[in-house]
mmCIF file of C-alpha atoms in Angstrom:
data_model
loop_
_atom_site.group_PDB
_atom_site.id
_atom_site.type_symbol
_atom_site.label_atom_id
_atom_site.label_comp_id
_atom_site.label_asym_id
_atom_site.label_seq_id
_atom_site.Cartn_x
_atom_site.Cartn_y
_atom_site.Cartn_z
ATOM 1 C CA UNK G 30 -9.944 -4.935 -9.773
ATOM 2 C CA UNK G 31 -10.986 -2.798 -6.796
ATOM 3 C CA UNK G 32 -8.482 -2.663 -3.944
ATOM 4 C CA UNK G 33 -9.993 -2.580 -0.455
ATOM 5 C CA UNK G 34 -7.510 -1.279 2.106
ATOM 6 C CA UNK G 35 -8.380 -1.298 5.834
ATOM 7 C CA UNK G 36 -8.941 2.297 6.906
ATOM 8 C CA UNK G 37 -7.689 2.553 10.491
ATOM 9 C CA UNK G 38 -4.393 0.654 10.058
ATOM 10 C CA UNK G 39 -3.500 2.595 6.923
ATOM 11 C CA UNK G 40 -4.266 5.991 8.457
ATOM 12 C CA UNK G 41 -2.241 5.043 11.528
ATOM 13 C CA UNK G 42 0.661 4.010 9.288
ATOM 14 C CA UNK G 43 0.490 7.309 7.406
ATOM 15 C CA UNK G 44 0.511 9.284 10.653
ATOM 16 C CA UNK G 45 3.503 7.279 11.850
ATOM 17 C CA UNK G 46 5.300 7.889 8.569
ATOM 18 C CA UNK G 47 4.673 11.635 8.576
ATOM 19 C CA UNK G 48 6.059 11.849 12.115
ATOM 20 C CA UNK G 49 9.078 9.765 11.083
ATOM 21 C CA UNK G 50 9.884 12.260 8.317
ATOM 22 C CA UNK G 51 9.494 15.187 10.730
ATOM 23 C CA UNK G 52 11.662 13.528 13.386
ATOM 24 C CA UNK G 53 14.299 12.666 10.785
ATOM 25 C CA UNK G 54 14.703 16.072 9.156
ATOM 26 C CA UNK G 55 14.080 18.430 12.090
ATOM 27 C CA UNK G 56 17.574 18.027 13.622
ATOM 28 C CA UNK G 57 19.448 18.187 10.294
ATOM 29 C CA UNK G 58 22.181 20.775 9.891
ATOM 30 C CA UNK G 59 21.811 23.405 7.182
ATOM 31 C CA UNK G 60 24.397 21.511 5.116
ATOM 32 C CA UNK G 61 22.376 18.304 5.394
ATOM 33 C CA UNK G 62 19.132 20.158 4.633
ATOM 34 C CA UNK G 63 20.556 21.367 1.313
ATOM 35 C CA UNK G 64 22.526 18.206 0.475
ATOM 36 C CA UNK G 65 21.878 16.395 -2.800
ATOM 37 C CA UNK G 66 19.313 13.604 -2.668
ATOM 38 C CA UNK G 67 19.257 10.441 -4.828
ATOM 39 C CA UNK G 68 16.606 12.141 -6.995
ATOM 40 C CA UNK G 69 17.726 14.213 -10.020
ATOM 41 C CA UNK G 70 17.751 17.926 -9.254
ATOM 42 C CA UNK G 71 16.361 17.537 -5.738
ATOM 43 C CA UNK G 72 17.987 18.434 -2.445
ATOM 44 C CA UNK G 73 16.866 16.946 0.869
ATOM 45 C CA UNK G 74 14.675 19.990 1.468
ATOM 46 C CA UNK G 75 12.959 19.361 -1.884
ATOM 47 C CA UNK G 76 11.881 15.899 -0.754
ATOM 48 C CA UNK G 77 10.245 17.496 2.285
ATOM 49 C CA UNK G 78 8.650 20.123 0.035
ATOM 50 C CA UNK G 79 7.314 17.359 -2.215
ATOM 51 C CA UNK G 80 5.657 15.592 0.718
ATOM 52 C CA UNK G 81 4.178 18.816 2.101
ATOM 53 C CA UNK G 82 3.099 19.875 -1.381
ATOM 54 C CA UNK G 83 1.358 16.621 -2.220
ATOM 55 C CA UNK G 84 -0.607 16.638 1.018
ATOM 56 C CA UNK G 85 -1.409 20.317 0.429
ATOM 57 C CA UNK G 86 -2.747 19.448 -3.014
ATOM 58 C CA UNK G 87 -4.939 16.752 -1.481
ATOM 59 C CA UNK G 88 -6.168 19.360 1.008
ATOM 60 C CA UNK G 89 -7.251 21.565 -1.906
ATOM 61 C CA UNK G 90 -4.361 24.032 -2.088
ATOM 62 C CA UNK G 91 -2.463 25.195 -5.172
ATOM 63 C CA UNK G 92 1.253 26.071 -5.408
ATOM 64 C CA UNK G 93 2.326 29.654 -6.060
ATOM 65 C CA UNK G 94 4.676 28.901 -8.944
ATOM 66 C CA UNK G 95 5.073 29.831 -12.600
ATOM 67 C CA UNK G 96 8.046 27.544 -13.276
ATOM 68 C CA UNK G 97 8.425 26.193 -16.834
ATOM 69 C CA UNK G 98 8.755 22.444 -16.330
ATOM 70 C CA UNK G 99 9.183 21.681 -20.043
ATOM 71 C CA UNK G 100 12.954 22.089 -19.777
ATOM 72 C CA UNK G 101 13.372 19.821 -16.734
ATOM 73 C CA UNK G 102 14.706 16.518 -18.062
ATOM 74 C CA UNK G 103 13.425 14.277 -15.264
ATOM 75 C CA UNK G 104 9.820 15.494 -15.567
ATOM 76 C CA UNK G 105 7.941 12.818 -17.531
ATOM 77 C CA UNK G 106 4.250 13.394 -16.814
ATOM 78 C CA UNK G 107 1.693 15.771 -15.259
ATOM 79 C CA UNK G 108 2.385 14.405 -11.769
ATOM 80 C CA UNK G 109 6.057 15.267 -12.235
ATOM 81 C CA UNK G 110 5.093 18.756 -13.379
ATOM 82 C CA UNK G 111 2.977 19.302 -10.268
ATOM 83 C CA UNK G 112 5.794 18.014 -8.061
ATOM 84 C CA UNK G 113 8.168 20.605 -9.506
ATOM 85 C CA UNK G 114 5.658 23.409 -9.013
ATOM 86 C CA UNK G 115 5.358 22.586 -5.319
ATOM 87 C CA UNK G 116 9.133 22.393 -4.958
ATOM 88 C CA UNK G 117 9.468 25.760 -6.666
ATOM 89 C CA UNK G 118 6.754 27.123 -4.368
ATOM 90 C CA UNK G 119 8.823 26.212 -1.305
ATOM 91 C CA UNK G 120 12.227 27.249 -2.625
ATOM 92 C CA UNK G 121 11.263 30.882 -1.989
ATOM 93 C CA UNK G 122 10.218 30.061 1.573
ATOM 94 C CA UNK G 123 12.265 29.434 4.688
ATOM 95 C CA UNK G 124 12.962 26.073 6.274
ATOM 96 C CA UNK G 125 10.777 27.033 9.239
ATOM 97 C CA UNK G 126 7.897 27.922 6.923
ATOM 98 C CA UNK G 127 8.169 24.590 5.124
ATOM 99 C CA UNK G 128 8.272 22.583 8.345
ATOM 100 C CA UNK G 129 5.330 24.526 9.743
ATOM 101 C CA UNK G 130 3.353 23.803 6.590
ATOM 102 C CA UNK G 131 4.311 20.109 6.731
ATOM 103 C CA UNK G 132 3.044 19.804 10.302
ATOM 104 C CA UNK G 133 -0.080 21.832 9.639
ATOM 105 C CA UNK G 134 -1.152 20.023 6.504
ATOM 106 C CA UNK G 135 -0.428 16.505 7.796
ATOM 107 C CA UNK G 136 -2.496 17.259 10.916
ATOM 108 C CA UNK G 137 -5.256 18.552 8.653
ATOM 109 C CA UNK G 138 -5.056 15.498 6.421
ATOM 110 C CA UNK G 139 -5.090 13.152 9.414
ATOM 111 C CA UNK G 140 -8.294 14.748 10.677
ATOM 112 C CA UNK G 141 -9.877 14.598 7.219
ATOM 113 C CA UNK G 142 -8.972 10.934 6.719
ATOM 114 C CA UNK G 143 -10.307 9.965 10.138
ATOM 115 C CA UNK G 144 -13.527 11.792 9.336
ATOM 116 C CA UNK G 145 -14.202 9.727 6.213
ATOM 117 C CA UNK G 146 -16.930 7.116 6.204
ATOM 118 C CA UNK G 147 -16.185 3.583 5.056
ATOM 119 C CA UNK G 148 -18.111 4.334 1.879
ATOM 120 C CA UNK G 149 -15.978 7.389 1.132
ATOM 121 C CA UNK G 150 -12.775 5.469 1.870
ATOM 122 C CA UNK G 151 -13.771 2.613 -0.433
ATOM 123 C CA UNK G 152 -15.172 4.851 -3.193
ATOM 124 C CA UNK G 153 -13.466 4.904 -6.584
ATOM 125 C CA UNK G 154 -11.230 7.854 -7.366
ATOM 126 C CA UNK G 155 -8.307 8.749 -9.600
ATOM 127 C CA UNK G 156 -4.997 7.497 -8.182
ATOM 128 C CA UNK G 157 -1.407 7.479 -9.490
ATOM 129 C CA UNK G 158 -1.991 3.784 -10.211
ATOM 130 C CA UNK G 159 -5.199 4.396 -12.182
ATOM 131 C CA UNK G 160 -8.840 4.357 -11.027
ATOM 132 C CA UNK G 161 -9.164 2.615 -7.658
ATOM 133 C CA UNK G 162 -10.397 3.237 -4.131
ATOM 134 C CA UNK G 163 -9.419 6.253 -2.060
ATOM 135 C CA UNK G 164 -7.905 3.788 0.408
ATOM 136 C CA UNK G 165 -5.607 2.503 -2.338
ATOM 137 C CA UNK G 166 -4.612 6.103 -3.060
ATOM 138 C CA UNK G 167 -3.620 6.530 0.589
ATOM 139 C CA UNK G 168 -1.601 3.323 0.426
ATOM 140 C CA UNK G 169 0.276 4.886 -2.473
ATOM 141 C CA UNK G 170 0.836 7.958 -0.282
ATOM 142 C CA UNK G 171 2.279 5.754 2.468
ATOM 143 C CA UNK G 172 4.545 4.082 -0.084
ATOM 144 C CA UNK G 173 5.713 7.424 -1.472
ATOM 145 C CA UNK G 174 6.526 8.869 1.945
ATOM 146 C CA UNK G 175 8.276 5.685 3.097
ATOM 147 C CA UNK G 176 10.455 5.529 -0.009
ATOM 148 C CA UNK G 177 11.382 9.177 0.478
ATOM 149 C CA UNK G 178 12.432 8.442 4.054
ATOM 150 C CA UNK G 179 14.787 5.855 2.563
ATOM 151 C CA UNK G 180 16.047 8.482 0.094
ATOM 152 C CA UNK G 181 16.863 10.923 2.891
ATOM 153 C CA UNK G 182 18.572 8.282 5.011
ATOM 154 C CA UNK G 183 20.583 6.938 2.071
ATOM 155 C CA UNK G 184 21.747 10.414 1.038
ATOM 156 C CA UNK G 185 22.909 11.355 4.530
ATOM 157 C CA UNK G 186 24.063 7.975 5.835
ATOM 158 C CA UNK G 187 21.391 7.920 8.541
ATOM 159 C CA UNK G 188 20.642 4.207 8.684
ATOM 160 C CA UNK G 189 17.324 2.653 7.716
ATOM 161 C CA UNK G 190 13.644 3.160 8.616
ATOM 162 C CA UNK G 191 12.514 1.511 11.845
ATOM 163 C CA UNK G 192 8.702 1.698 11.738
ATOM 164 C CA UNK G 193 7.125 -1.581 10.687
ATOM 165 C CA UNK G 194 3.583 -0.506 9.769
ATOM 166 C CA UNK G 195 4.488 2.083 7.109
ATOM 167 C CA UNK G 196 6.905 -0.482 5.652
ATOM 168 C CA UNK G 197 4.145 -3.104 5.666
ATOM 169 C CA UNK G 198 1.745 -1.023 3.577
ATOM 170 C CA UNK G 199 4.453 0.362 1.304
ATOM 171 C CA UNK G 200 5.678 -3.127 0.469
ATOM 172 C CA UNK G 201 2.122 -4.328 -0.084
ATOM 173 C CA UNK G 202 1.732 -1.509 -2.586
ATOM 174 C CA UNK G 203 4.871 -2.701 -4.372
ATOM 175 C CA UNK G 204 3.528 -6.268 -4.290
ATOM 176 C CA UNK G 205 0.438 -5.144 -6.209
ATOM 177 C CA UNK G 206 2.629 -3.938 -9.098
ATOM 178 C CA UNK G 207 4.692 -7.114 -9.425
ATOM 179 C CA UNK G 208 2.283 -8.768 -11.896
ATOM 180 C CA UNK G 209 3.004 -5.842 -14.237
ATOM 181 C CA UNK G 210 6.738 -6.297 -13.685
ATOM 182 C CA UNK G 211 6.691 -10.067 -14.171
ATOM 183 C CA UNK G 212 4.102 -10.375 -16.916
ATOM 184 C CA UNK G 213 4.557 -7.253 -19.022
ATOM 185 C CA UNK G 214 8.062 -5.956 -18.384
ATOM 186 C CA UNK G 215 9.947 -9.231 -17.843
ATOM 187 C CA UNK G 216 7.674 -11.048 -20.328
ATOM 188 C CA UNK G 217 7.434 -14.237 -18.314
ATOM 189 C CA UNK G 218 5.888 -17.053 -20.328
ATOM 190 C CA UNK G 219 2.276 -18.043 -19.708
ATOM 191 C CA UNK G 220 2.170 -20.532 -16.855
ATOM 192 C CA UNK G 221 5.261 -19.163 -15.121
ATOM 193 C CA UNK G 222 5.277 -19.029 -11.320
ATOM 194 C CA UNK G 223 7.448 -16.634 -9.339
ATOM 195 C CA UNK G 224 8.044 -16.525 -5.595
ATOM 196 C CA UNK G 225 9.207 -13.339 -3.857
ATOM 197 C CA UNK G 226 10.723 -13.738 -0.391
ATOM 198 C CA UNK G 227 10.999 -10.271 1.133
ATOM 199 C CA UNK G 228 13.322 -9.949 4.128
ATOM 200 C CA UNK G 229 14.167 -7.156 6.551
ATOM 201 C CA UNK G 230 11.853 -4.810 8.447
ATOM 202 C CA UNK G 231 8.637 -6.442 7.217
ATOM 203 C CA UNK G 232 9.371 -9.987 6.006
ATOM 204 C CA UNK G 233 6.720 -11.718 3.925
ATOM 205 C CA UNK G 234 6.294 -13.972 0.903
ATOM 206 C CA UNK G 235 4.049 -13.661 -2.122
ATOM 207 C CA UNK G 236 3.664 -15.379 -5.488
ATOM 208 C CA UNK G 237 2.987 -14.137 -9.007
ATOM 209 C CA UNK G 238 1.565 -16.446 -11.662
ATOM 210 C CA UNK G 239 1.142 -15.699 -15.356
ATOM 211 C CA UNK G 240 -2.016 -17.199 -16.798
ATOM 212 C CA UNK G 241 -4.414 -15.148 -18.934
ATOM 213 C CA UNK G 242 -2.734 -12.239 -17.189
ATOM 214 C CA UNK G 243 -0.221 -12.088 -14.357
ATOM 215 C CA UNK G 244 -1.624 -11.941 -10.835
ATOM 216 C CA UNK G 245 -0.574 -12.146 -7.194
ATOM 217 C CA UNK G 246 -1.756 -15.397 -5.570
ATOM 218 C CA UNK G 247 -1.420 -16.690 -1.991
ATOM 219 C CA UNK G 248 0.291 -19.954 -2.998
ATOM 220 C CA UNK G 249 1.231 -22.159 -5.943
ATOM 221 C CA UNK G 250 1.226 -25.909 -6.466
ATOM 222 C CA UNK G 251 4.700 -27.393 -6.333
ATOM 223 C CA UNK G 252 7.937 -25.470 -6.633
ATOM 224 C CA UNK G 253 7.856 -22.060 -8.341
ATOM 225 C CA UNK G 254 9.864 -21.617 -11.525
ATOM 226 C CA UNK G 255 12.013 -18.998 -9.829
ATOM 227 C CA UNK G 256 12.391 -17.550 -6.342
ATOM 228 C CA UNK G 257 13.789 -14.080 -5.683
ATOM 229 C CA UNK G 258 14.915 -13.272 -2.144
ATOM 230 C CA UNK G 259 15.792 -9.666 -1.258
ATOM 231 C CA UNK G 260 15.480 -7.060 1.457
ATOM 232 C CA UNK G 261 12.372 -4.879 1.315
ATOM 233 C CA UNK G 262 14.524 -1.735 1.291
ATOM 234 C CA UNK G 263 16.383 -2.968 -1.775
ATOM 235 C CA UNK G 264 13.071 -3.791 -3.431
ATOM 236 C CA UNK G 265 11.879 -0.231 -2.800
ATOM 237 C CA UNK G 266 15.123 1.241 -4.146
ATOM 238 C CA UNK G 267 14.873 -0.991 -7.218
ATOM 239 C CA UNK G 268 11.283 -0.157 -8.149
ATOM 240 C CA UNK G 269 12.167 3.530 -7.797
ATOM 241 C CA UNK G 270 15.287 3.233 -9.937
ATOM 242 C CA UNK G 271 17.468 4.675 -7.190
ATOM 243 C CA UNK G 272 21.243 4.829 -7.795
ATOM 244 C CA UNK G 273 21.876 2.390 -4.931
ATOM 245 C CA UNK G 274 19.579 -0.223 -6.502
ATOM 246 C CA UNK G 275 22.549 -1.615 -8.413
ATOM 247 C CA UNK G 276 24.067 -2.676 -5.098
ATOM 248 C CA UNK G 277 21.027 -4.744 -4.143
ATOM 249 C CA UNK G 278 21.733 -8.342 -3.209
ATOM 250 C CA UNK G 279 19.110 -10.558 -4.816
ATOM 251 C CA UNK G 280 19.303 -14.300 -4.289
ATOM 252 C CA UNK G 281 17.839 -16.147 -7.283
ATOM 253 C CA UNK G 282 16.859 -19.819 -7.137
ATOM 254 C CA UNK G 283 15.496 -21.769 -10.096
ATOM 255 C CA UNK G 284 15.172 -20.236 -13.562
ATOM 256 C CA UNK G 285 18.052 -17.763 -13.405
ATOM 257 C CA UNK G 286 17.259 -16.319 -16.840
ATOM 258 C CA UNK G 287 13.724 -15.404 -15.787
ATOM 259 C CA UNK G 288 15.053 -14.175 -12.457
ATOM 260 C CA UNK G 289 17.525 -11.871 -14.192
ATOM 261 C CA UNK G 290 14.780 -10.524 -16.465
ATOM 262 C CA UNK G 291 12.613 -9.717 -13.447
ATOM 263 C CA UNK G 292 15.477 -7.968 -11.649
ATOM 264 C CA UNK G 293 16.153 -5.845 -14.747
ATOM 265 C CA UNK G 294 12.448 -4.975 -14.879
ATOM 266 C CA UNK G 295 11.872 -3.983 -11.245
ATOM 267 C CA UNK G 296 12.134 -0.247 -11.938
ATOM 268 C CA UNK G 297 8.565 0.762 -12.804
ATOM 269 C CA UNK G 298 8.181 4.210 -11.238
ATOM 270 C CA UNK G 299 8.456 7.201 -13.577
#
């Protein structure tokens, strides 16, 4: 099903998120810059390199790297291979060079996105989530950058994100994958109804029902079979399989067996 994402709010959220990353990492000490992140093999600087590299790729650039990714255990797919090539590209460059590139390419991408017509924004393209609109792809970008802000903050003990709009679109992106989690991974029975109450920075509620196939719906008749209540940050950590996900507090009401299966299945990112 085609995903139509409003253009102006999403671009604004992306711009806010890019600035949040810049503001967060610019004052870091050298020790913090090279500290381990929650991601295997990555330091904090590598997260920044990943963000700059991905936007550079979308701007048509290629990394200068000949790294052999076949021996890197956490690389599972071509996207992972490309990520490592961009990180390798920036490991031979200074912190100032990386930050300059981050600012340059995000400004370039902002201008390009704002120059797109509605037809271009809504046109089908390849995305990390499969064929969908370019707007959906940019929602995935917002999600990726927001989750990586959480990674940096968690690694360095720097609190939690404060910007609502990037959180809004990131959590909506997660919402769109919950039918896969509930229906395929947790194997909820046909006819099951699940309520997710998301708390924290961007509180909202959504429902997943499993009929011919699982789907997000605005409401269900009667009480859902199970309700899961958790903070949006913990949901993001869980879908990303972050080490801190095990500390997430999830309140389960109703069918506790189904609830436990869903919690075990939340990690869907590779």
